[in-house]
mmCIF file of C-alpha atoms and ligand atoms in Angstrom:
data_model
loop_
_atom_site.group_PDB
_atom_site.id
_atom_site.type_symbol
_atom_site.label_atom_id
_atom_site.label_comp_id
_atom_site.label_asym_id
_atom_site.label_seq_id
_atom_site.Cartn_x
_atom_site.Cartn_y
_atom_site.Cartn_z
ATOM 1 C CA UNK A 261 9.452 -8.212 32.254
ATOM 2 C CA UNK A 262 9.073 -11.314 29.784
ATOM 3 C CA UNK A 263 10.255 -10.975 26.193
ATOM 4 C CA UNK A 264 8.689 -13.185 23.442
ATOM 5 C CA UNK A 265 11.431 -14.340 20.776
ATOM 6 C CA UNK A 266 11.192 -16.155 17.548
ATOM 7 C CA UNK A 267 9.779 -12.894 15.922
ATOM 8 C CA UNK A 268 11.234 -11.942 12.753
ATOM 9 C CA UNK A 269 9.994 -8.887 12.725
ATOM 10 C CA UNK A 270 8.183 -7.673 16.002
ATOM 11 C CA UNK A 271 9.966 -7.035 19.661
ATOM 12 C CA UNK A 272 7.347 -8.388 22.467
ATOM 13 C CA UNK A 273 7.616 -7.245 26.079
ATOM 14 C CA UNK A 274 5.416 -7.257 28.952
ATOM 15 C CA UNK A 275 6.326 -4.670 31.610
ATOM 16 C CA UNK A 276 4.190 -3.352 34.396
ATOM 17 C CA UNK A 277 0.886 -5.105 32.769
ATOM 18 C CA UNK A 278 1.579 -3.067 29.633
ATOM 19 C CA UNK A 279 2.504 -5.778 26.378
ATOM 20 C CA UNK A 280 4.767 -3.400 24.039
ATOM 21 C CA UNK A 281 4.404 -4.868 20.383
ATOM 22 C CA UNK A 282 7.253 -3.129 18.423
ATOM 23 C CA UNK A 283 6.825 -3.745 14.531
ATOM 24 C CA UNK A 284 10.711 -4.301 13.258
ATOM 25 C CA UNK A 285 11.623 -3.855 9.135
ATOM 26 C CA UNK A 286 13.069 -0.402 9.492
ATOM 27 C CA UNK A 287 14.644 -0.694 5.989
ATOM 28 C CA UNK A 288 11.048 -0.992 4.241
ATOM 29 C CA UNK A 289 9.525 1.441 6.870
ATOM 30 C CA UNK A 290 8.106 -1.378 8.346
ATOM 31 C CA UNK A 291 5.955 -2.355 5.571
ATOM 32 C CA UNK A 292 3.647 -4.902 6.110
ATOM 33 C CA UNK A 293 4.644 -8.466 4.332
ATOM 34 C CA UNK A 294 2.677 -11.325 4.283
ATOM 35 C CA UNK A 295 4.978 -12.780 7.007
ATOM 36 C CA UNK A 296 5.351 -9.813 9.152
ATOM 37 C CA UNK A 297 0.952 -9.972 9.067
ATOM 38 C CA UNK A 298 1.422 -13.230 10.305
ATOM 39 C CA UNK A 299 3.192 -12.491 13.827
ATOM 40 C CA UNK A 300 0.831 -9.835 14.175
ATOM 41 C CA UNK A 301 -1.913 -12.657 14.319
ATOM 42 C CA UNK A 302 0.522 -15.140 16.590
ATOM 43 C CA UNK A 303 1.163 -11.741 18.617
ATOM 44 C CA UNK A 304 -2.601 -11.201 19.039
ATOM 45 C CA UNK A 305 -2.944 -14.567 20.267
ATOM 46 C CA UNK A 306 0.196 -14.357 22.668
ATOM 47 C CA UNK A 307 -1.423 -11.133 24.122
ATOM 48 C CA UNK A 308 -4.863 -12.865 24.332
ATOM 49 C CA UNK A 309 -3.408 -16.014 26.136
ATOM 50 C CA UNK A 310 -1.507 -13.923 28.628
ATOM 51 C CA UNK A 311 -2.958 -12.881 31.919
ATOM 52 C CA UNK A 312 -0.754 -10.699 32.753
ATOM 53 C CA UNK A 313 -1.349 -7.864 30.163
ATOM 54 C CA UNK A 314 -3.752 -5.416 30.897
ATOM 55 C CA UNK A 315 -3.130 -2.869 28.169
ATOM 56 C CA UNK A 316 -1.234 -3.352 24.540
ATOM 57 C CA UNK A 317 0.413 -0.723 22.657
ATOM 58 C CA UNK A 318 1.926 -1.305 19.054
ATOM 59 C CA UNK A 319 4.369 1.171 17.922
ATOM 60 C CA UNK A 320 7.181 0.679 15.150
ATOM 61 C CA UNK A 321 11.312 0.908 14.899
ATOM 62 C CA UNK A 322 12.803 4.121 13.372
ATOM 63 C CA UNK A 323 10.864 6.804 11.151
ATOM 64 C CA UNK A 324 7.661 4.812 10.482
ATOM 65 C CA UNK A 325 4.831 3.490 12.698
ATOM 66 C CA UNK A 326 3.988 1.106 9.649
ATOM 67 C CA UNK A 327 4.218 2.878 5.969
ATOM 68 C CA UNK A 328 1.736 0.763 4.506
ATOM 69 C CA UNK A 329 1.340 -2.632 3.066
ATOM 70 C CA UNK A 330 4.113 -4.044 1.175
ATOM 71 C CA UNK A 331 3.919 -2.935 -2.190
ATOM 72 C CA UNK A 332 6.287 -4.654 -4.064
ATOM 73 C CA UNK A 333 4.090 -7.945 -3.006
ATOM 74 C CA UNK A 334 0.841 -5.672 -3.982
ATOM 75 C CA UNK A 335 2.544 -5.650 -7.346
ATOM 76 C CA UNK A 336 2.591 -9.300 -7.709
ATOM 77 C CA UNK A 337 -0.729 -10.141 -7.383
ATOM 78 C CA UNK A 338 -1.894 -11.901 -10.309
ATOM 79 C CA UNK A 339 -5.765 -11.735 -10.342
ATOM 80 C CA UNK A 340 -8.941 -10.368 -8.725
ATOM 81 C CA UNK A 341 -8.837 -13.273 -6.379
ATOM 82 C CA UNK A 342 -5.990 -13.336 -5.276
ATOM 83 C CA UNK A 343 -6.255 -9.389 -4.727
ATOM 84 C CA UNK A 344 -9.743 -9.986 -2.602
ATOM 85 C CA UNK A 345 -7.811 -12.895 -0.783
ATOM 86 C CA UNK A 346 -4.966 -10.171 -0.445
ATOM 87 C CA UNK A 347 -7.429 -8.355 1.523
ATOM 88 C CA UNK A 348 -9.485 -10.244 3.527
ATOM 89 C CA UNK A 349 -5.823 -11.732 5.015
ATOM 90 C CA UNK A 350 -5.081 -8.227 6.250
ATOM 91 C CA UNK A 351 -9.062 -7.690 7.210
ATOM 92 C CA UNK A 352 -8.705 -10.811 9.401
ATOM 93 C CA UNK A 353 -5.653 -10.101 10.999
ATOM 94 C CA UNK A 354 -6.521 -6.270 11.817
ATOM 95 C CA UNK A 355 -9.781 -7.919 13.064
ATOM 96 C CA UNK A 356 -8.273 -10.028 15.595
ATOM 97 C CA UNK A 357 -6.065 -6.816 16.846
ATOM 98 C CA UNK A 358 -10.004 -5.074 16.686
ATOM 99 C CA UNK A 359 -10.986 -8.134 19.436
ATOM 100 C CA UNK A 360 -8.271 -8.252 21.719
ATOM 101 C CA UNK A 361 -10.144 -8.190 25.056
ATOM 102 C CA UNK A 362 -7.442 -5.768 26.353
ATOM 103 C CA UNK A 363 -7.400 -2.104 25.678
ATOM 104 C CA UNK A 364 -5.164 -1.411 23.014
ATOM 105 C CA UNK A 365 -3.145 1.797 21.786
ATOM 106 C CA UNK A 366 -1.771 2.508 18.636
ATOM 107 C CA UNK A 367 2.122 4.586 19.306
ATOM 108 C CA UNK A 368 2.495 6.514 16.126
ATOM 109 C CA UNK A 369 6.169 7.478 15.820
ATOM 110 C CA UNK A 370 6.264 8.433 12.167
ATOM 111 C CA UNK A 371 4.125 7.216 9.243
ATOM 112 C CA UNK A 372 1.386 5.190 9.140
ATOM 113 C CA UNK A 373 0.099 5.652 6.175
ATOM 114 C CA UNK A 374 -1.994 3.035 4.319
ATOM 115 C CA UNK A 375 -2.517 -0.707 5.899
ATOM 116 C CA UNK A 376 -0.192 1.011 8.802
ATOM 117 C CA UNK A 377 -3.289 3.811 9.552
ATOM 118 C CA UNK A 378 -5.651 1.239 8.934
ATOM 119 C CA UNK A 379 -3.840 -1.382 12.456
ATOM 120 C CA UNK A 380 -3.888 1.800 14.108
ATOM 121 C CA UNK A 381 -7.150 2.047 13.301
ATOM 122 C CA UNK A 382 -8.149 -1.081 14.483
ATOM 123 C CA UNK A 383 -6.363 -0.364 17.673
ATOM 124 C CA UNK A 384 -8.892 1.112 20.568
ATOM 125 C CA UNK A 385 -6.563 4.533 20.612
ATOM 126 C CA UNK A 386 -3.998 6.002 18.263
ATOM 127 C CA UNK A 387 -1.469 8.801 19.872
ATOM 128 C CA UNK A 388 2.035 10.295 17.982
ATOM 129 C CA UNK A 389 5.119 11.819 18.147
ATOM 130 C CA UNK A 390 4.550 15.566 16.986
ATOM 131 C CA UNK A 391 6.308 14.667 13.975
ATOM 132 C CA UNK A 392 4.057 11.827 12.637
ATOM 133 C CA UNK A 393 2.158 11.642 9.496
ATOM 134 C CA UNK A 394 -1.003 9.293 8.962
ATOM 135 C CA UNK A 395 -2.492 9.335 5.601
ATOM 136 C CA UNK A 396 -4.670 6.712 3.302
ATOM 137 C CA UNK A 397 -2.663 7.058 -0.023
ATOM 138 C CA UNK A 398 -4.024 3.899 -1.583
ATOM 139 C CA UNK A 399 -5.214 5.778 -4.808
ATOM 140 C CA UNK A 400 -2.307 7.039 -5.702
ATOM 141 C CA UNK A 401 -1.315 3.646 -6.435
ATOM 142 C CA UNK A 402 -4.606 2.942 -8.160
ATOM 143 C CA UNK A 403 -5.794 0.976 -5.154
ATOM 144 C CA UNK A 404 -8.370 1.467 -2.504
ATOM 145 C CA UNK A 405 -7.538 0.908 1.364
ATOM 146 C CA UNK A 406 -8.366 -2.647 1.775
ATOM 147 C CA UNK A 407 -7.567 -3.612 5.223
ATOM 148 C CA UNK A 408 -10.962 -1.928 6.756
ATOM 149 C CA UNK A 409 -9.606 2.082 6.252
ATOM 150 C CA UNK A 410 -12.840 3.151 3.952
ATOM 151 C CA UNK A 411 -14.923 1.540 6.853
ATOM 152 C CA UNK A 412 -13.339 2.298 10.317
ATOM 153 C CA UNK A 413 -11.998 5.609 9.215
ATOM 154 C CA UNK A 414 -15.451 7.486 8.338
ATOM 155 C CA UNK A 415 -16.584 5.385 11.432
ATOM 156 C CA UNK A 416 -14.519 7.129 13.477
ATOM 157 C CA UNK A 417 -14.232 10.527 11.854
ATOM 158 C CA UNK A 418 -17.258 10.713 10.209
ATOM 159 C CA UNK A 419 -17.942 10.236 6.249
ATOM 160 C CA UNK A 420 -16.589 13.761 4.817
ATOM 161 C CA UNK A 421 -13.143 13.783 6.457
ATOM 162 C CA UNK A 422 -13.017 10.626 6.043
ATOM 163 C CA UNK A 423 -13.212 10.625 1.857
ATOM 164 C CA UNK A 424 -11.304 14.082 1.929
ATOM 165 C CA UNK A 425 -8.071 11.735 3.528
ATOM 166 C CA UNK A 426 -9.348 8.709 0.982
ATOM 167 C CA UNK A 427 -10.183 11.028 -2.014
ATOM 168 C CA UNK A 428 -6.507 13.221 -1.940
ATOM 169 C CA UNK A 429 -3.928 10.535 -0.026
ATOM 170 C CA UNK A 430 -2.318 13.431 1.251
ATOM 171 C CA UNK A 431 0.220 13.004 4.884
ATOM 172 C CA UNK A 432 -1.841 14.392 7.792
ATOM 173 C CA UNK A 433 0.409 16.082 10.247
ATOM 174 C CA UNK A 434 -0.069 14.686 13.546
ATOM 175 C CA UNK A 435 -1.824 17.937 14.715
ATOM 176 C CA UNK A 436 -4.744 17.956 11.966
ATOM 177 C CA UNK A 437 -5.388 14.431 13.014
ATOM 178 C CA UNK A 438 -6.033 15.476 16.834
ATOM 179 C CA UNK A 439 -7.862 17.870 15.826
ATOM 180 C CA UNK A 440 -9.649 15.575 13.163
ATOM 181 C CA UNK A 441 -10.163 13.106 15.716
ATOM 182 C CA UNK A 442 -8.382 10.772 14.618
ATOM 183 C CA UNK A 443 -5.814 10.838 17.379
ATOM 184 C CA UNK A 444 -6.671 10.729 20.827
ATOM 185 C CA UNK A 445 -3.051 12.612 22.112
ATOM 186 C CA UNK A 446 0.005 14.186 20.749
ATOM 187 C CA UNK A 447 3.365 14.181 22.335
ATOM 188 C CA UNK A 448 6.944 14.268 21.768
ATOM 189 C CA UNK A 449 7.254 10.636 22.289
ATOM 190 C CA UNK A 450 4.803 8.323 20.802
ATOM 191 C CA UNK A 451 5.802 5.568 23.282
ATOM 192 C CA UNK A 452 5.952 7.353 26.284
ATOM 193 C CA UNK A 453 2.549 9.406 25.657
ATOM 194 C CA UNK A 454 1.137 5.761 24.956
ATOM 195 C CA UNK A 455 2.621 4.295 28.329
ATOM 196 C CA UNK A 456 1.286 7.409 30.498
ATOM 197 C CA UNK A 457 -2.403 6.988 28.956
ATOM 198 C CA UNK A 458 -1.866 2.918 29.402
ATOM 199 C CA UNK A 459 -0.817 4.275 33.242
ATOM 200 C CA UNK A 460 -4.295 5.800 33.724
ATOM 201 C CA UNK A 461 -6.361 3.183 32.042
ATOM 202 C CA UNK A 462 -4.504 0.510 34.199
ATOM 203 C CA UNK A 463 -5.499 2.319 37.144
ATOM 204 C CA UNK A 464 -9.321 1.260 36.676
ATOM 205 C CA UNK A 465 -11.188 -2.462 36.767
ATOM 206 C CA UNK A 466 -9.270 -4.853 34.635
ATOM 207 C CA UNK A 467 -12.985 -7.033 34.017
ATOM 208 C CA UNK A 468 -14.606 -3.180 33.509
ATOM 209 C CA UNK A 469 -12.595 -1.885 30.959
ATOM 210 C CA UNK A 470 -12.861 -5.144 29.241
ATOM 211 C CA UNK A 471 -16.666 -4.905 29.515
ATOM 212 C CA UNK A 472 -16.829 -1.071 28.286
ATOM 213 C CA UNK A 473 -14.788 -1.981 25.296
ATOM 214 C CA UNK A 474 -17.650 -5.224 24.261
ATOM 215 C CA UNK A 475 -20.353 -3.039 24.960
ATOM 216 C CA UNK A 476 -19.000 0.493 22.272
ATOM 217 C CA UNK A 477 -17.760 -2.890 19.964
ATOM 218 C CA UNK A 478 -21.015 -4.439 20.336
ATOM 219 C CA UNK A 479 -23.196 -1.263 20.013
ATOM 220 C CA UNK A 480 -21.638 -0.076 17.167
ATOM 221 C CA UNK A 481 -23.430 -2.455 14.630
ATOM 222 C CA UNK A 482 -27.125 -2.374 16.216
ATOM 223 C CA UNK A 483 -29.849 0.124 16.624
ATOM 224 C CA UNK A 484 -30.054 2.143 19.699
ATOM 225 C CA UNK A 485 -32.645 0.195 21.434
ATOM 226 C CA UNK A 486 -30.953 -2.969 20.792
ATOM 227 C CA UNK A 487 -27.467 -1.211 21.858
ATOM 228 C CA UNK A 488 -28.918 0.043 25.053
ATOM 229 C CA UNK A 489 -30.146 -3.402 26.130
ATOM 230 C CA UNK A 490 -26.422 -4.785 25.330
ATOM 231 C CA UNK A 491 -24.913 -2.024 27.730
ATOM 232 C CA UNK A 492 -27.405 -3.882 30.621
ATOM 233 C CA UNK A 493 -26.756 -7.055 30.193
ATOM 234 C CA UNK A 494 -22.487 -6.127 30.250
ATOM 235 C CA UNK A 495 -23.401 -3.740 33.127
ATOM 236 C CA UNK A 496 -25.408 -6.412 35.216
ATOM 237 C CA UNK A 497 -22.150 -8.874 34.763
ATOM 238 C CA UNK A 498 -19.858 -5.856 35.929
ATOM 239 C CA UNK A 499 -22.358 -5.970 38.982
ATOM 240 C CA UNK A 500 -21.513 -9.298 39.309
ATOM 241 C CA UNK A 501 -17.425 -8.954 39.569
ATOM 242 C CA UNK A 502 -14.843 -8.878 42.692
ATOM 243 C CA UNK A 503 -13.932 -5.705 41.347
ATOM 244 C CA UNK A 504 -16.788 -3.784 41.739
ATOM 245 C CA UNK A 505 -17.265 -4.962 45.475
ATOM 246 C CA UNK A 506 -13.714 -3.645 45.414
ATOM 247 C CA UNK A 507 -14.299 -0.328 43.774
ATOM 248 C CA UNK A 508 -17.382 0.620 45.294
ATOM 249 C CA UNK A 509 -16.162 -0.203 48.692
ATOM 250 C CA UNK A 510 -12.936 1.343 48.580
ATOM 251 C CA UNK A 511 -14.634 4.405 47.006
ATOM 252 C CA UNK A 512 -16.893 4.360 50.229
ATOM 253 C CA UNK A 513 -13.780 3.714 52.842
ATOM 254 C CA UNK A 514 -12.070 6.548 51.190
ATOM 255 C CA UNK A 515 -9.025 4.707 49.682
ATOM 256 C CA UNK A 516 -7.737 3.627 46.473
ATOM 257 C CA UNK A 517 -9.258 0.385 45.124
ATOM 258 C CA UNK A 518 -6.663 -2.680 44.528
ATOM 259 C CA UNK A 519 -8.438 -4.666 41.282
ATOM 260 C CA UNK A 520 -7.891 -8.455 40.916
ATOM 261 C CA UNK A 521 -9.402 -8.632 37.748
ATOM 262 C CA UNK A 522 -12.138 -11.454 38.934
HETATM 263 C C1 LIG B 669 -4.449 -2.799 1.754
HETATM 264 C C2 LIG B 669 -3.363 -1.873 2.057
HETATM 265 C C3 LIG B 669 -2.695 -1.228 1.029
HETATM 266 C C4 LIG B 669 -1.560 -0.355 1.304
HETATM 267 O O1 LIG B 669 -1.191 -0.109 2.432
HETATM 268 S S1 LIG B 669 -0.764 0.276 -0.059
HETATM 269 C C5 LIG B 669 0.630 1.170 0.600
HETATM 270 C C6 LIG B 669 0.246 2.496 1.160
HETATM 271 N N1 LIG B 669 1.430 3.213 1.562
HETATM 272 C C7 LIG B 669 2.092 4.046 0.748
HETATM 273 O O2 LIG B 669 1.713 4.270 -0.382
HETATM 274 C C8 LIG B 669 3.341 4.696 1.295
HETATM 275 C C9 LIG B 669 4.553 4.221 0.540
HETATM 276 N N2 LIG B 669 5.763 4.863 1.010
HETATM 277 C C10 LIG B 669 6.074 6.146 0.731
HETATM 278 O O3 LIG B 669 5.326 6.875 0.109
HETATM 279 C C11 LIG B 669 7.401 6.655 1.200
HETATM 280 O O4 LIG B 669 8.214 5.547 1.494
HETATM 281 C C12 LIG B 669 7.325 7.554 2.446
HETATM 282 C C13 LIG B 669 6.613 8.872 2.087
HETATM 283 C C14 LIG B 669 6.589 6.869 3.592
HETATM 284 C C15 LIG B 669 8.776 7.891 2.931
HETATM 285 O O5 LIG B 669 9.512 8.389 1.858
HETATM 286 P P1 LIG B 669 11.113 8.455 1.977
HETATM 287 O O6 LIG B 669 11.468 9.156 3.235
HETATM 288 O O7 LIG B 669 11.615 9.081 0.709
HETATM 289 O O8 LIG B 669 11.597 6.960 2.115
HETATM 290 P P2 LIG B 669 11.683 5.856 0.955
HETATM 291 O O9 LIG B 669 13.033 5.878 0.354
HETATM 292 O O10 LIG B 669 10.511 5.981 0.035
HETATM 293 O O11 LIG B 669 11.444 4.494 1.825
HETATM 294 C C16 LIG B 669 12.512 3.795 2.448
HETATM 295 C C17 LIG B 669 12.445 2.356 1.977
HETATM 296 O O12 LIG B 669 11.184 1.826 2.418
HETATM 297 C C18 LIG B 669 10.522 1.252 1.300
HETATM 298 N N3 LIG B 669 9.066 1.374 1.493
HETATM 299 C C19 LIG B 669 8.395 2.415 2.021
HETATM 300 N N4 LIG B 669 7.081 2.169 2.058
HETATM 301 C C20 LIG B 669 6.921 0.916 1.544
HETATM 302 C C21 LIG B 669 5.789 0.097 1.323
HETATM 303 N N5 LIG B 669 4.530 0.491 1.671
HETATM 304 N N6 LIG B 669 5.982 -1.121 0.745
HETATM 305 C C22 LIG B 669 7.201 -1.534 0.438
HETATM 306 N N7 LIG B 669 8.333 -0.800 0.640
HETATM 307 C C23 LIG B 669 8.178 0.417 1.197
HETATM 308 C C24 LIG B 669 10.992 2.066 0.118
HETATM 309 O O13 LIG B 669 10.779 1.365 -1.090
HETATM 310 C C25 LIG B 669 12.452 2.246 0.451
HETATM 311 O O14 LIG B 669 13.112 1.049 0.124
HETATM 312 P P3 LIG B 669 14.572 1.104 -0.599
HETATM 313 O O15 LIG B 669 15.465 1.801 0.374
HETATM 314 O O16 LIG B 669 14.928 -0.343 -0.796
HETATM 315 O O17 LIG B 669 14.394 1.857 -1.855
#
């Protein structure tokens, strides 16, 4: 297990090829700051850097996942500028969680409501505690979600549910949002139903699962045809891996398949 310090306000282990990122301001519900959106970008880069993770999962301390962006420093900003620069900061950040080259799961142990839905959003798969509310509330403070909610949300749930969550702000129990689609398991733990999905996925081809994830990332802004000839090319370099000698030939011999990753 190595542990990451000089975080003010994120815990970062690796264990078993899993990287837990574990967002850490209980007493503001883990609201995102300027400077707490910062280690999420050094984090991203730490989990990029490292070979040894395979799968991150971001979860939060105490009673929220993340309840939004800080709104006291929403408060302060002085003009339009600075409120598009506001955004784009968070947009970038988010974006970089969006590329990791790792599969990536969002552990939802209480709210995430606002900027906290939209990193779980920009996180491959979101799963929660029972208990755990997700919600875009950004209009009830006269805002709009501006760290990519009003475009990965109707993305991933499609453009109706998506506005009726933007349009009202209201909490969605955890249990509407499976069955919205907008979370991919429910448990009583958010962290341990994370870990036991990160179990499965770590089971398969390290390079593969990287390569699936490029080709639904890269398919998503093209035309079908264009898409299609993506998922070729990516599936003529899987072809092209140690791992799928490795796969297909333990799959052939009958026994489980030990991936390198090369
Ligand atoms: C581009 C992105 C934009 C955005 O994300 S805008 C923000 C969107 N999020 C929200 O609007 C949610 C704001 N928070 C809440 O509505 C409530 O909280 C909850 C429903 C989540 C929980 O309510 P309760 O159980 O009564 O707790 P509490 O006393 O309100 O919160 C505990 C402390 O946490 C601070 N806090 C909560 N959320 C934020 C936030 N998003 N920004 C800054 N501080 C926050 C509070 O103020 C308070 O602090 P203190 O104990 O000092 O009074």
């Amino acid at each position: 297990m190595t542990d990451t310090a000089g975080f003010e306000f994120l815990d970062y282990a690796v264990e078993d090829a899993m990287a837990v990122v574990t967002i850490r301001r209980p007493q503001a519900l883990n609201a995102l700051n300027q400077d707490l959106l910062m280690e999420l970008a050094t984090v991203a880069d730490v989990i990029t850097q490292d070979p040894e993770v395979r799968v991150a999962i971001f979860t939060g301390e105490g009673r929220a996942f993340v309840a939004g962006a800080d709104i006291a420093q929403i408060a302060e900003v002085q003009d339009v500028f600075a409120a598009r620069e506001f955004s784009l900061l968070g947009q970038s950040v988010l974006g970089e969680i969006a590329a990791l080259p790792v599969p990536t799961i969002a552990a939802i142990n209480g709210f995430a409501l606002g900027g906290g839905l939209e990193l779980a959003l920009a996180c491959d798969l979101r799963v929660a505690s029972k208990t755990a509310k997700l919600g875009l509330p950004e209009v009830g403070l006269g805002i709009i979600p501006g760290y990519g909610g009003t475009q990965r949300l109707p993305r991933l749930i499609g453009r109706g549910r998506a506005l009726d969550l933007i349009f009202t702000g209201r909490h969605v129990p955890a249990e509407e949002a499976l069955s919205l689609g907008l979370l991919n398991r429910v448990g009583e733990d958010a962290l341990e139903t994370a870990k036991e999905l990160a179990r499965v996925i770590l089971k398969n081809g390290p390079v593969a699962l990287a390569l699936a994830k490029e080709s639904v990332g890269r398919g998503e802004d093209l035309d079908l045809q264009e898409a299609l000839e993506v998922e070729a090319d990516l599936f003529g370099l899987a072809c092209a891996t140690q791992d799928m000698r490795e796969g297909t030939q333990a799959f052939l011999a009958k026994r489980s398949p030990q991936f390198r990753g090369e």
